[in-house]
Amino acid sequence: IPTIFVAYTGEALDYKAPLLKSISAVDKAATEVCRLFDKSVHKVYSYLGWEQEYFLIDEDLYMARPDLILTGRTLMGHESAKNQQLDDHYFGAIPERVAAFMKDLEIEALKLGIPAKPCHNETAPSQFELAPIYESCNLAVDHNMILMSLMKEVAHKHGFRVLLHEKPFKGVNGSGKHCNWSLGTDTGVQLMAPGKSDKDNLRFITFVVNTLSAIYRHNGLLKASVMSAANAHRLGGAEAPPAIISSFLGSEISSVLDHMETTDNFVKLLSKRELKLDIPQIPELLIDNTDRNRTSPFAFTGNRFEFRAVGAEANCAPAMIALNTAVAEQLEMFRDDVDALVRKGEEKEFAIVKVLRKYIKYCKPVRFDGNGYSDEWKDEAIKRGLDCESSTPLIFDNYLTKETIAMFRKENVMTESELKARNEIKWSTYTKKIQIEARVMGDLALNHIIPIATKYQSSLLDNIIKMETVLGKEEGDRLSKENIATVKEIAEHVADIRRLVDELINRRKVANKIESARKRAIAYHDGIAPMLEEIRQRIDALELMVDDQQWTLPKYRELLFF
């Protein structure tokens, strides 16, 4: 049963209350803007269609990987010789076991009122996706939370484990939850889709431009709403958008906005009820305009915006709260600016265009149709004034800026104390996630990897000694040259692992003494998280050297190809 948790003092303790408040805020603000075009509009709905990506792993192999069990991702493991480079999983047939799981999942979801529609392979091996028919934002969030729990139950019946971690396997695609967001009126009009008349198209441009302005104004907050210890591994590579919020519009929409910005006679008022825009191509331009730019975090896709940076394991609510509230604030500013010009005697339509032209110039830095992965874009984004911070704990600071606090307070979505409390939890959760990974890494490295490596090393030494005994030292050494080199290399990796694990433990002890949740999270990000990768490099090197029969952890080629 959907529940709202509230403290005795009245503060919201979960995401449900702020979500409902944000939906109410965008409804009120968008309705006022819609009434500039159609007085019959009395309500605006926010819609959400999420796409849930996930991995399916054989349950028996999953149980043989302590890192997967305890952290949700593989802390070690060399990539398979074959992974996703041929795209044969993405374009191939759904495996029979998986198809049976998907059918069962769809039936169970429908029993709970979740209208799941397409299920298909995703890019990485053993990666799949499920998407529903879009619904009202509040209901869609509830359904996604229910579905993530349901997936685990159904997978168990089919001998699978579902991995919802944003990056369970290094070197292949991570998993996201693309949130397709749009607005619609109680009169049946899609506000993010062009219409058949110039008036409809002016309304369409109004909502697109205001959404872009909201994204630009609060791009740091939007990034903070999707950031986590897990999603930080995914963002910026393998079809996941970068940790810089920008919007892909496509050449057609971009050209319309550029034309509107620079053309003085953009609108002509033919009569009290009829106007003429200098953009006759709008009704047809969006037929095939989809988000081919996979590097965009916030892409316009024909009749909606797709927020592609949300992580697979995340609750959709934080991202929708930030987006709805930011758009509500922006629409209120737009209506105030238009009303101010009308009061000065400006015709309403001319006032709308005048304000839009100002906003088009204002939000231009957030529009980017190029390669978001390139180093050139990172440099360009800094020049444009976009938030380019990559440290997860520091990204959370965007929730506590003066602009963010003022916005949430103004829209009656969250108070300053509620925002501060949530950030304490975000920093604390980040620290605990990295802390658990560090402990698991240390445990596996010392009690699992090193014993296996030294056992194999001993077998090599035994072979070297026997070669010398039978063939003589000179001939034995010559023929055992490669084994001797391998013994030395194993010894160096083992020594490095021991040294790095000891350093990891000491750094954790120092960081744990820091009282501030924020500073402790920063210490874990800067000093501890990078060490996990250093240790992993040595372990992955050993995986390629040690006898396959002695390496007891299931490898990527076994986990990803069932």
CSV table of N, CA and C in Angstrom, one decimal, residues 1 14 19 27 74 96 147 158 164 168 192 197 223-224 227 243 253 273 275 302 305 310 314 401 403 447 449 479 559:
chain,number,residue,atom,x,y,z
A,1,ILE,N,0.9,-1.2,0.0
A,1,ILE,CA,0.0,0.0,0.0
A,1,ILE,C,0.9,1.2,0.0
A,14,ASP,N,10.2,10.5,3.6
A,14,ASP,CA,10.4,9.7,2.5
A,14,ASP,C,10.4,10.6,1.2
A,19,LEU,N,7.4,14.2,-3.7
A,19,LEU,CA,7.0,13.9,-5.1
A,19,LEU,C,5.6,14.5,-5.4
A,27,ASP,N,1.9,21.2,-11.9
A,27,ASP,CA,0.5,21.2,-12.4
A,27,ASP,C,0.0,22.7,-12.3
A,74,THR,N,30.9,-6.8,-9.3
A,74,THR,CA,32.1,-7.6,-9.2
A,74,THR,C,33.3,-6.6,-8.9
A,96,GLU,N,16.0,-18.8,-24.4
A,96,GLU,CA,14.8,-19.4,-23.9
A,96,GLU,C,14.5,-19.3,-22.5
A,147,LEU,N,8.0,-3.2,-9.1
A,147,LEU,CA,8.5,-4.1,-10.2
A,147,LEU,C,9.9,-4.6,-9.8
A,158,HIS,N,13.2,-18.9,-11.7
A,158,HIS,CA,13.7,-19.4,-12.9
A,158,HIS,C,15.2,-19.7,-12.8
A,164,LEU,N,20.6,-5.2,-10.3
A,164,LEU,CA,20.2,-3.9,-10.7
A,164,LEU,C,21.3,-2.8,-10.4
A,168,PRO,N,27.6,-3.6,-12.7
A,168,PRO,CA,28.0,-4.8,-12.0
A,168,PRO,C,29.2,-5.5,-12.7
A,192,MET,N,4.5,18.7,-25.0
A,192,MET,CA,5.8,18.5,-25.5
A,192,MET,C,5.7,18.0,-27.0
A,197,SER,N,-1.7,23.9,-35.5
A,197,SER,CA,-1.8,25.3,-35.8
A,197,SER,C,-0.6,26.1,-35.3
A,223,LYS,N,21.8,16.8,-11.7
A,223,LYS,CA,22.9,15.8,-11.6
A,223,LYS,C,22.9,15.2,-10.2
A,224,ALA,N,22.8,16.0,-9.2
A,224,ALA,CA,22.8,15.5,-7.8
A,224,ALA,C,21.6,14.5,-7.6
A,227,MET,N,22.8,11.1,-8.8
A,227,MET,CA,24.1,10.6,-8.4
A,227,MET,C,24.1,9.6,-7.2
A,243,ALA,N,28.5,12.8,-16.8
A,243,ALA,CA,28.1,13.5,-15.5
A,243,ALA,C,28.1,15.0,-15.7
A,253,ILE,N,14.9,20.9,-34.2
A,253,ILE,CA,14.4,21.8,-33.2
A,253,ILE,C,15.4,22.9,-32.9
A,273,ARG,N,-7.8,36.2,-33.0
A,273,ARG,CA,-7.8,34.7,-32.7
A,273,ARG,C,-6.8,34.0,-33.6
A,275,LEU,N,-2.8,33.8,-35.3
A,275,LEU,CA,-1.4,34.4,-35.5
A,275,LEU,C,-0.6,33.5,-36.4
A,302,GLY,N,11.0,13.7,-29.6
A,302,GLY,CA,9.8,13.8,-30.4
A,302,GLY,C,8.6,14.4,-29.7
A,305,PHE,N,10.8,14.5,-23.1
A,305,PHE,CA,12.2,14.6,-22.8
A,305,PHE,C,12.6,13.3,-22.1
A,310,VAL,N,19.5,8.6,-15.0
A,310,VAL,CA,19.0,7.9,-13.8
A,310,VAL,C,19.5,6.5,-13.7
A,314,ALA,N,18.0,3.0,-8.9
A,314,ALA,CA,17.5,4.2,-8.2
A,314,ALA,C,16.0,4.2,-8.1
A,401,THR,N,22.5,24.6,-2.1
A,401,THR,CA,22.8,25.9,-2.5
A,401,THR,C,21.7,26.8,-2.2
A,403,GLU,N,20.1,28.8,-4.2
A,403,GLU,CA,19.1,28.8,-5.3
A,403,GLU,C,18.2,27.5,-5.1
A,447,ASN,N,42.2,-13.5,1.9
A,447,ASN,CA,41.7,-14.9,2.3
A,447,ASN,C,41.3,-15.8,1.1
A,449,ILE,N,42.2,-14.6,-2.9
A,449,ILE,CA,43.0,-14.5,-4.0
A,449,ILE,C,44.5,-14.9,-3.7
A,479,LEU,N,64.7,-24.4,-19.7
A,479,LEU,CA,63.3,-24.8,-20.1
A,479,LEU,C,62.2,-24.3,-19.1
A,559,LEU,N,30.0,-15.9,-16.1
A,559,LEU,CA,28.9,-15.2,-15.5
A,559,LEU,C,28.0,-14.6,-16.6
